Coordinates of C-alpha atoms and ligand atoms in Angstrom, one line a residue:
M1 CA 94.2 88.5 118.6
Y2 CA 96.4 87.6 115.7
T3 CA 98.0 91.0 115.7
F4 CA 101.7 90.9 115.2
I5 CA 103.8 94.0 115.8
I6 CA 107.1 94.7 114.1
N7 CA 108.9 97.7 115.4
Y8 CA 112.3 97.4 113.9
C9 CA 111.7 99.2 110.7
E10 CA 111.3 102.7 111.8
R11 CA 113.0 104.0 108.7
M12 CA 110.1 102.7 106.6
K13 CA 107.3 104.6 108.2
I14 CA 105.0 106.4 105.9
L15 CA 104.3 109.9 107.2
S16 CA 101.3 112.2 106.9
A17 CA 101.8 115.7 105.5
Q18 CA 101.8 117.1 109.0
Q19 CA 104.4 114.5 110.2
I20 CA 106.6 115.4 107.2
H21 CA 106.7 119.0 108.3
G22 CA 107.4 117.8 111.9
W23 CA 110.4 115.8 110.6
D24 CA 111.7 118.9 108.8
A25 CA 111.4 121.0 112.0
Y26 CA 113.0 118.2 114.1
T27 CA 116.0 118.0 111.8
I28 CA 116.4 121.8 111.8
A29 CA 116.3 121.9 115.7
N30 CA 118.4 118.8 116.4
E31 CA 121.1 118.5 113.7
P32 CA 121.1 121.6 114.0
I33 CA 120.7 123.2 110.5
T34 CA 119.0 126.3 109.4
S35 CA 115.8 125.7 107.3
V36 CA 117.3 127.5 104.4
N37 CA 120.4 125.2 104.5
L38 CA 118.1 122.2 104.6
M39 CA 116.3 123.6 101.6
E40 CA 119.7 124.0 99.9
R41 CA 120.5 120.3 100.7
A42 CA 117.2 119.2 99.2
A43 CA 117.9 121.3 96.1
T44 CA 121.4 120.0 95.7
A45 CA 120.1 116.4 95.8
C46 CA 117.6 117.4 93.0
T47 CA 120.3 119.2 91.0
D48 CA 122.7 116.3 91.2
Y49 CA 120.0 114.0 89.9
I50 CA 119.0 116.4 87.1
T51 CA 122.6 117.0 85.9
Q52 CA 123.3 113.3 85.7
Q53 CA 120.5 112.8 83.2
N54 CA 122.1 113.8 79.9
F55 CA 119.7 116.6 79.2
F56 CA 122.5 118.1 77.1
N57 CA 121.8 121.7 76.2
K58 CA 118.1 121.7 76.7
P59 CA 116.6 124.8 78.2
F60 CA 115.0 124.6 81.7
K61 CA 111.8 126.3 82.6
V62 CA 111.3 126.3 86.4
F63 CA 107.8 126.9 87.7
C64 CA 107.6 127.9 91.3
G65 CA 104.9 128.6 93.9
K66 CA 105.6 130.9 96.8
G67 CA 105.9 128.3 99.5
N68 CA 108.9 126.1 100.4
N69 CA 108.3 123.9 97.4
G70 CA 108.8 127.0 95.3
G71 CA 111.9 127.8 97.4
D72 CA 113.3 124.4 96.4
G73 CA 112.6 125.3 92.8
L74 CA 114.4 128.7 93.1
A75 CA 117.5 127.0 94.7
V76 CA 117.6 124.3 91.9
A77 CA 117.3 127.1 89.3
R78 CA 120.3 128.9 90.9
Q79 CA 122.4 125.7 91.1
L80 CA 121.6 124.9 87.4
L81 CA 122.6 128.5 86.4
Q82 CA 125.8 128.1 88.3
Q83 CA 126.5 125.1 86.1
H84 CA 125.8 127.1 83.0
F85 CA 122.5 125.7 82.0
D86 CA 119.9 127.8 80.2
V87 CA 117.3 128.5 83.0
S88 CA 114.1 130.7 83.0
V89 CA 112.0 131.0 86.2
Y90 CA 108.3 131.6 86.4
I91 CA 106.7 132.4 89.8
I92 CA 102.9 132.1 90.1
E93 CA 101.6 135.2 91.9
F94 CA 98.8 135.1 94.4
G95 CA 99.5 138.4 96.1
A96 CA 100.7 136.9 99.4
A97 CA 104.3 137.1 100.3
G98 CA 106.5 134.0 99.9
T99 CA 107.8 132.0 102.9
G100 CA 111.1 133.3 104.4
D101 CA 113.2 130.6 102.6
F102 CA 111.4 131.4 99.4
Q103 CA 112.3 135.1 99.7
T104 CA 116.0 134.3 100.6
N105 CA 116.3 132.1 97.5
L106 CA 114.6 134.7 95.4
Q107 CA 117.1 137.3 96.5
R108 CA 120.0 134.9 95.8
L109 CA 118.6 134.2 92.3
H110 CA 118.2 137.9 91.5
E111 CA 122.0 138.2 92.0
L112 CA 122.5 135.7 89.1
T113 CA 119.8 136.4 86.6
V114 CA 117.1 138.7 85.4
N115 CA 115.3 135.8 83.8
I116 CA 112.6 135.7 86.5
H117 CA 109.0 136.2 85.6
F118 CA 105.9 136.6 87.7
I119 CA 102.7 135.0 86.4
Q120 CA 99.7 137.3 87.2
D121 CA 97.2 135.7 84.8
E122 CA 97.1 133.3 81.9
G123 CA 98.4 135.9 79.6
F124 CA 101.8 135.5 81.3
F125 CA 102.1 131.8 80.6
P126 CA 105.3 131.2 78.6
V127 CA 105.3 129.0 75.5
I128 CA 106.6 125.6 76.6
N129 CA 108.5 123.8 73.8
K130 CA 108.9 120.1 73.2
N131 CA 112.6 120.5 73.8
D132 CA 112.2 122.2 77.2
I133 CA 112.7 120.6 80.6
V134 CA 110.1 121.8 83.0
I135 CA 110.8 121.8 86.7
D136 CA 107.6 121.7 88.6
A137 CA 108.0 123.4 92.0
L138 CA 104.5 124.9 92.3
F139 CA 103.1 123.0 95.3
G140 CA 104.5 120.3 97.5
S141 CA 103.5 118.8 100.8
G142 CA 101.8 122.0 101.9
L143 CA 98.9 121.6 99.4
N144 CA 95.7 121.8 101.4
R145 CA 93.0 122.2 98.8
P146 CA 92.5 121.3 95.2
L147 CA 94.1 123.7 92.7
K148 CA 91.7 126.1 90.9
D149 CA 91.7 129.2 88.7
L150 CA 95.2 130.3 87.8
S151 CA 97.1 127.5 89.4
A152 CA 94.8 124.8 87.8
A153 CA 95.2 126.6 84.4
L154 CA 99.0 126.6 84.7
V155 CA 99.0 122.9 85.5
Q156 CA 96.9 122.3 82.4
H157 CA 99.3 124.4 80.4
I158 CA 102.2 122.3 81.6
N159 CA 100.3 119.1 80.9
Q160 CA 99.4 120.1 77.4
S161 CA 103.0 120.7 76.5
E162 CA 105.2 117.9 75.2
A163 CA 108.1 118.9 77.4
F164 CA 109.8 116.5 79.8
V165 CA 108.5 117.3 83.3
I166 CA 110.4 116.9 86.6
S167 CA 108.3 117.4 89.7
I168 CA 110.0 118.4 93.0
D169 CA 108.8 116.4 96.0
V170 CA 105.4 115.7 94.6
P171 CA 103.6 116.5 91.3
S172 CA 101.9 119.8 92.0
G173 CA 98.2 119.4 92.9
M174 CA 98.6 115.8 94.2
F175 CA 97.7 115.4 97.9
I176 CA 100.2 113.4 99.9
D177 CA 97.8 111.2 101.8
K178 CA 94.4 111.4 100.2
S179 CA 92.9 111.0 96.7
S180 CA 93.5 113.7 94.1
I181 CA 91.2 112.0 91.5
N182 CA 89.6 114.5 89.1
N183 CA 91.8 117.3 90.4
A184 CA 94.3 119.4 88.4
V185 CA 97.6 117.6 89.0
V186 CA 100.9 118.0 87.1
R187 CA 101.7 115.0 84.9
A188 CA 105.4 114.4 85.6
N189 CA 107.9 112.2 83.8
V190 CA 110.0 112.0 86.9
T191 CA 109.2 112.9 90.5
L192 CA 112.1 113.6 92.9
T193 CA 110.7 113.1 96.4
F194 CA 112.5 113.5 99.7
Q195 CA 113.6 110.8 102.1
Q196 CA 110.8 108.2 102.1
Y197 CA 107.8 106.9 100.2
K198 CA 104.7 108.9 100.6
L199 CA 101.3 107.3 100.5
C200 CA 100.4 109.0 97.3
F201 CA 103.1 107.2 95.4
L202 CA 101.9 103.7 96.4
V203 CA 98.5 103.8 94.7
A204 CA 97.7 103.0 91.1
E205 CA 95.5 106.1 90.6
N206 CA 98.5 108.4 90.9
A207 CA 101.0 106.4 88.8
E208 CA 100.5 108.3 85.5
N209 CA 101.0 111.7 87.2
T210 CA 104.0 110.5 89.3
G211 CA 106.0 109.0 86.4
K212 CA 109.3 107.5 87.5
L213 CA 109.7 107.9 91.3
I214 CA 113.2 108.8 92.7
I215 CA 113.6 109.0 96.5
L216 CA 116.4 111.3 97.4
D217 CA 118.2 111.2 100.7
I218 CA 118.3 114.7 102.2
G219 CA 119.6 113.7 105.5
L220 CA 116.5 114.2 107.7
L221 CA 117.4 112.8 111.1
P222 CA 116.1 109.2 111.7
G223 CA 115.6 109.9 115.4
F224 CA 112.3 111.6 114.7
L225 CA 110.8 108.4 113.5
N226 CA 111.3 106.5 116.8
D227 CA 108.4 108.0 118.7
I228 CA 105.9 108.6 116.0
E229 CA 102.9 106.5 115.2
T230 CA 102.0 105.8 111.6
V231 CA 99.2 103.8 110.1
F232 CA 101.4 102.7 107.2
Q233 CA 104.9 101.6 106.5
T234 CA 106.8 99.9 103.8
A235 CA 108.5 96.5 104.3
D236 CA 112.2 96.7 103.6
A237 CA 114.8 94.0 103.4
A238 CA 115.9 94.6 107.0
S239 CA 112.5 94.0 108.4
I240 CA 112.0 90.9 106.3
Q241 CA 115.3 89.4 107.4
H242 CA 114.1 89.7 111.0
I243 CA 111.1 87.6 110.1
Y244 CA 112.9 84.9 108.1
K245 CA 113.8 81.8 110.0
P246 CA 116.5 79.8 108.3
R247 CA 116.1 76.0 108.4
K248 CA 117.8 74.1 111.2
P249 CA 120.5 71.5 110.5
F250 CA 118.9 68.7 112.6
S251 CA 115.4 69.0 111.2
H252 CA 113.2 66.7 109.1
K253 CA 110.2 67.1 106.9
G254 CA 107.9 67.1 109.9
S255 CA 109.6 70.2 111.2
Y256 CA 108.3 72.2 108.3
G257 CA 104.6 71.3 108.3
H258 CA 102.1 69.7 106.0
A259 CA 100.3 72.1 103.6
L260 CA 97.0 71.2 101.9
I261 CA 96.2 73.1 98.7
I262 CA 92.5 72.8 97.7
A263 CA 92.5 74.0 94.1
G264 CA 91.9 73.3 90.5
N265 CA 88.9 72.2 88.5
T266 CA 88.2 71.3 84.9
G267 CA 90.0 73.8 82.6
K268 CA 91.8 75.4 85.6
M269 CA 94.1 72.7 86.8
G270 CA 97.1 74.9 85.9
A271 CA 96.3 77.1 88.9
A272 CA 96.4 74.1 91.3
L273 CA 99.7 72.9 89.8
M274 CA 101.3 76.4 90.1
A275 CA 100.1 76.9 93.7
A276 CA 101.4 73.5 94.7
H277 CA 104.7 74.0 92.9
A278 CA 105.2 77.3 94.7
C279 CA 104.3 75.7 98.0
L280 CA 106.9 73.0 97.5
R281 CA 109.6 75.6 96.5
A282 CA 108.7 77.8 99.5
G283 CA 109.7 75.1 102.0
A284 CA 106.6 73.2 103.2
G285 CA 107.7 69.8 104.6
L286 CA 104.9 68.1 102.8
T287 CA 102.5 69.4 100.2
T288 CA 99.2 67.7 99.4
L289 CA 96.8 68.8 96.6
N290 CA 93.1 68.2 96.8
I291 CA 92.0 67.7 93.2
P292 CA 89.4 66.0 91.1
S293 CA 90.6 62.4 90.4
A294 CA 90.6 63.0 86.6
F295 CA 93.8 65.1 87.1
L296 CA 95.8 62.7 89.3
N297 CA 98.1 61.7 86.4
A298 CA 98.8 65.3 85.5
V299 CA 99.9 66.1 89.1
H300 CA 102.0 63.0 89.4
S301 CA 103.8 63.6 86.1
H302 CA 104.3 67.4 86.7
L303 CA 104.9 67.5 90.4
P304 CA 106.1 64.1 91.6
E305 CA 107.0 65.7 95.0
A306 CA 103.3 66.5 95.7
M307 CA 100.8 64.1 97.3
C308 CA 97.1 64.0 96.3
Q309 CA 93.7 63.8 98.0
L310 CA 91.0 62.9 95.5
R311 CA 88.1 65.4 95.7
E312 CA 85.5 62.6 95.1
N313 CA 86.7 61.0 98.4
G314 CA 86.1 64.1 100.4
L315 CA 88.4 66.5 102.3
S316 CA 90.7 65.5 105.1
F317 CA 92.5 67.9 107.4
E318 CA 94.3 65.2 109.4
K319 CA 97.8 66.4 110.3
I320 CA 97.4 69.4 108.1
N321 CA 99.2 72.5 109.4
A322 CA 98.1 75.0 106.8
V323 CA 95.4 75.2 104.1
G324 CA 95.4 77.2 100.9
I325 CA 92.1 77.3 99.2
G326 CA 90.8 78.8 96.0
P327 CA 93.1 78.9 92.9
G328 CA 91.2 77.5 89.9
L329 CA 88.5 76.0 92.0
G330 CA 85.5 77.4 90.0
T331 CA 82.4 78.8 91.7
G332 CA 80.0 75.9 91.3
D333 CA 78.1 74.2 94.1
D334 CA 80.9 71.6 94.6
S335 CA 83.3 74.4 95.3
L336 CA 80.8 76.1 97.6
Q337 CA 80.6 72.8 99.6
L338 CA 84.4 72.6 99.8
I339 CA 84.7 76.1 101.1
E340 CA 81.9 75.7 103.6
Q341 CA 83.4 72.4 104.9
T342 CA 86.9 74.0 105.2
L343 CA 85.6 77.0 107.0
N344 CA 83.6 74.8 109.4
E345 CA 86.1 72.1 110.1
Y346 CA 89.6 73.5 109.7
K347 CA 90.3 75.6 112.8
L348 CA 93.8 76.9 112.0
P349 CA 94.4 80.0 109.8
S350 CA 94.1 79.4 106.1
V351 CA 95.0 81.2 102.9
I352 CA 91.8 82.1 101.1
D353 CA 92.2 83.2 97.5
A354 CA 90.5 83.5 94.1
D355 CA 87.3 81.5 93.6
A356 CA 87.1 80.9 97.4
L357 CA 86.9 84.7 97.8
N358 CA 84.4 85.0 95.0
I359 CA 82.2 82.4 96.7
I360 CA 82.4 84.1 100.0
S361 CA 81.4 87.3 98.2
T362 CA 78.2 85.8 97.0
H363 CA 77.5 83.9 100.3
K364 CA 78.3 86.6 102.8
R365 CA 77.3 84.4 105.7
L366 CA 80.5 82.4 105.1
S367 CA 82.7 85.4 106.1
R368 CA 81.6 84.9 109.7
L369 CA 83.1 81.4 109.6
I370 CA 86.6 82.5 108.6
T371 CA 89.1 81.4 111.3
P372 CA 90.9 84.3 113.0
G373 CA 94.3 84.8 111.6
S374 CA 93.4 83.6 108.1
I375 CA 94.9 85.4 105.2
L376 CA 92.7 86.7 102.4
T377 CA 94.5 87.5 99.1
P378 CA 92.1 89.5 96.9
H379 CA 93.1 91.5 93.8
P380 CA 91.2 94.8 93.6
K381 CA 88.2 93.2 91.7
E382 CA 87.9 90.4 94.2
F383 CA 88.2 92.9 96.9
E384 CA 85.3 94.9 95.4
R385 CA 83.2 91.8 95.2
L386 CA 83.9 91.1 98.9
F387 CA 83.7 94.5 100.5
G388 CA 82.0 96.8 97.9
K389 CA 83.1 99.4 95.4
A390 CA 85.5 102.1 96.4
E391 CA 85.5 105.6 95.1
N392 CA 89.2 105.6 94.9
D393 CA 92.4 103.7 95.9
F394 CA 92.6 105.5 99.2
E395 CA 89.1 104.5 100.2
R396 CA 89.9 100.9 99.2
I397 CA 93.0 100.9 101.4
D398 CA 91.0 102.3 104.2
T399 CA 88.4 99.6 103.9
A400 CA 91.1 96.9 103.8
L401 CA 92.4 98.2 107.2
K402 CA 89.0 98.3 108.7
K403 CA 88.0 94.8 107.4
S404 CA 91.3 93.3 108.6
A405 CA 90.4 94.5 112.1
E406 CA 86.8 93.5 111.9
L407 CA 87.4 90.0 110.6
N408 CA 90.6 89.6 112.6
C409 CA 92.3 88.5 109.4
V410 CA 95.3 89.5 107.4
I411 CA 94.3 91.0 104.1
I412 CA 96.8 91.0 101.2
L413 CA 95.4 93.5 98.7
K414 CA 97.4 92.8 95.6
G415 CA 98.8 95.6 93.4
T416 CA 102.0 97.1 92.3
Y417 CA 102.7 97.9 95.9
T418 CA 100.8 95.1 97.5
L419 CA 99.2 96.1 100.9
I420 CA 99.3 93.8 103.8
A421 CA 96.6 94.9 106.2
Q422 CA 96.4 93.7 109.8
N423 CA 94.3 95.1 112.7
G424 CA 93.9 98.5 111.1
K425 CA 97.5 99.0 110.0
G426 CA 99.1 98.6 106.6
W427 CA 102.4 97.5 105.2
F428 CA 103.3 98.1 101.6
N429 CA 105.6 95.7 99.8
T430 CA 108.2 97.2 97.5
T431 CA 109.5 94.2 95.6
G432 CA 108.1 93.0 92.3
N433 CA 107.6 94.3 88.8
A434 CA 104.9 94.5 86.1
G435 CA 106.0 91.0 84.8
L436 CA 103.7 89.8 87.6
A437 CA 100.7 91.3 85.9
K438 CA 99.8 87.9 84.5
G439 CA 97.6 84.9 85.1
G440 CA 99.2 82.5 87.6
S441 CA 101.0 85.1 89.8
G442 CA 98.2 85.0 92.4
D443 CA 98.2 81.2 92.4
I444 CA 101.9 81.1 93.2
L445 CA 101.5 83.7 95.9
T446 CA 98.9 81.5 97.6
G447 CA 101.3 78.5 97.4
I448 CA 104.1 80.5 98.9
V449 CA 102.1 82.0 101.8
T450 CA 100.5 78.6 102.5
A451 CA 104.0 77.0 102.7
L452 CA 105.1 79.7 105.2
L453 CA 102.0 79.2 107.3
A454 CA 102.8 75.4 107.4
Q455 CA 106.3 76.3 108.6
K456 CA 104.6 78.0 111.6
Y457 CA 105.3 81.6 110.6
H458 CA 102.7 83.8 112.3
P459 CA 100.0 84.6 109.7
F460 CA 101.1 88.3 109.4
E461 CA 104.8 87.2 109.0
A462 CA 103.8 84.6 106.4
A463 CA 101.9 87.3 104.5
L464 CA 104.7 89.9 104.6
L465 CA 107.5 87.4 103.9
G466 CA 105.5 85.6 101.2
V467 CA 104.6 88.8 99.3
Y468 CA 108.2 90.0 99.6
L469 CA 109.7 86.8 98.3
H470 CA 107.1 86.6 95.5
G471 CA 108.2 90.1 94.3
L472 CA 111.9 89.4 94.9
A473 CA 111.7 86.2 92.9
A474 CA 110.0 88.1 90.1
D475 CA 112.8 90.8 90.2
I476 CA 115.4 88.0 90.0
A477 CA 113.5 86.4 87.1
L478 CA 114.1 89.6 85.1
E479 CA 117.8 88.6 84.8
K480 CA 116.8 86.0 82.2
Q481 CA 113.3 87.2 81.2
S482 CA 111.7 90.5 80.3
Q483 CA 108.5 91.8 82.1
E484 CA 106.6 90.6 78.9
S485 CA 108.1 87.1 78.7
M486 CA 108.1 86.3 82.4
I487 CA 105.6 83.6 83.4
A488 CA 104.6 82.4 86.8
S489 CA 106.7 79.3 86.6
D490 CA 109.8 81.5 86.0
V491 CA 109.0 83.2 89.3
V492 CA 108.6 79.9 91.2
N493 CA 112.0 78.8 89.7
C494 CA 113.6 81.9 91.1
L495 CA 112.3 81.4 94.7
G496 CA 115.6 79.6 95.5
A497 CA 117.6 82.7 94.6
A498 CA 115.1 84.9 96.5
F499 CA 115.6 82.8 99.7
G500 CA 119.3 82.9 99.1
G501 CA 119.2 86.7 99.0
L502 CA 117.5 86.7 102.4
L503 CA 120.3 84.4 103.8
M504 CA 123.0 86.6 102.5
G505 CA 121.5 89.7 104.0
Ligands
NPW601 N1 109.5 118.7 105.0 C1 110.7 118.5 104.5 O1 111.2 117.5 104.8 C2 111.3 119.4 103.5 C3 110.4 120.2 102.7 N2 110.9 120.9 101.7 C4 110.0 121.5 100.8 O2 108.9 122.2 101.4 C5 107.7 121.8 100.7 C6 106.6 122.1 101.6 O3 106.5 123.5 101.7 P1 105.3 124.4 102.3 O4 104.9 123.7 103.6 O5 105.8 125.8 102.3 O6 104.2 124.1 101.3 P2 104.0 124.2 99.7 O7 103.6 122.9 99.2 O8 105.2 124.9 99.1 O9 102.7 125.1 99.6 C7 102.8 126.5 99.9 C8 101.5 127.1 100.3 O10 100.5 127.1 99.3 C9 99.3 127.3 99.8 N3 98.3 126.4 99.2 C10 98.0 125.1 99.5 N4 97.1 124.6 98.7 C11 96.9 125.6 97.7 C12 96.0 125.6 96.6 N5 95.3 124.6 96.2 N6 96.0 126.8 95.9 C13 96.8 127.8 96.3 N7 97.6 127.8 97.4 C14 97.6 126.7 98.1 C15 99.3 127.1 101.3 O11 99.2 128.3 102.0 P3 97.7 128.9 102.3 O12 97.2 129.5 101.0 O13 96.8 127.8 102.7 O14 98.0 129.9 103.3 C16 100.7 126.4 101.4 O15 101.3 126.7 102.7 C17 107.9 120.4 100.4 O16 107.0 119.9 99.5 C18 109.4 120.4 99.9 O17 109.4 120.7 98.6 C19 112.4 121.0 101.5 O18 112.7 122.3 101.2 C20 113.2 120.7 102.7 C21 112.8 119.5 103.4
K602 K1 105.9 120.1 93.1

């Protein structure tokens, strides 16, 4: 099996709603701290963020449910009142009593203000003005069914306003770890969540409702994470540094492998050049490009460090340690032949991208030939062609996990938070920015990951480190470019600084 296990990034585990409640209980028992004081700490972290935002004298309208998310809202309302903000509180009434911590905070708030209103039906909805700041504390991680009736109507009322909306922990109506598509969900400008990423914030379908995501440290005890199993985690700098192997002083080009990039065709040679450029900059000892002979001069003049195999003379895998195949290849019969030959003859893991994936999608028998440990790098459309249409982002992620196990491959599902799936588990990358949403970004990722494979990184490590470096280089490129102006070559040119960042720790 090509499974690789990293267990040194406990902090970055992504918990289910149930595990989040377990963490809460663990902290209460072991710190120890009372639950109402933990709620106070969470509320203080929210209030500190809110009061640093220059909302000047804008009025706050705080909407609360009767669970602990509502309790957070009541505590924030009190803290804002204590700092002399104009605060009105609206509690959605279901008949049932609030949780203990909600009731305690309601009592504390009653001692400060009478501006507390219970919403019994739609007639009690307050007018929300453009100038208001809405705090959404209706439902948090305890949501267990889609909102309907009064709560759905209230969410719609908030969403129809032009007020600035801050959601506490999660936009109300959004499930933590499954799809909320077509449900009533608050559309937040900012979401203040606690302690870690939650799965719901890592998928594109929730981006508009989440707004800007801020993760607040509320001091939950890290010890809880040691023994719990999660399907997902995020890859942070510390885990990546464990993977990274700095070059050794007494080494030579042979120490870092020979990468072969099979890419490019008429009209798409840029993709091949970018992939090879990235491969060179990501440290492969030698980089050879397999290209149609008509483009030999272009390669020699743009990338004198690269060697060439002429496509007309056939493919050779002699002394090749890693293959990257697909960028700009086209989907014609000649490309089909190249892919079939590579899958049949090359027996080490390869990076399979772009048109190579498209060809495998239309010739499904080829997927059985993929060498174990190979790395597939589809964007969502390519993924759909390969594995079928998903109803939502969560279903697509689930399929990626299953297919990674079934094919014994690493799947890099590209997105804002790129997923690296291996043997049924998933890691989300957190570097990168929207400047990467451009032609060429995928080609350079293929080059980087192929270079890392050539340097004998385990395929999973190559995928994780490659995706991280690609995003980090894009973040560094922003120092001189904007997200609009950044192009793939800028990212390649920042790979040096990205590696440098890893070295410095
Ligand atoms: N864990 C932590 O680290 C910390 C957590 N903290 C905070 O606690 C929050 C979680 O609180 P919570 O568990 O009380 O749940 P919450 O989201 O307030 O829901 C309340 C109740 O609503 C109900 N309900 C569910 N769906 C519904 C629906 N569609 N329509 C109507 N009702 C529905 C359901 O009860 P049911 O009706 O099923 O009996 C549920 O129990 C968390 O998000 C964070 O803000 C911090 O204070 C401290 C650190
Ligand atoms: K909320």
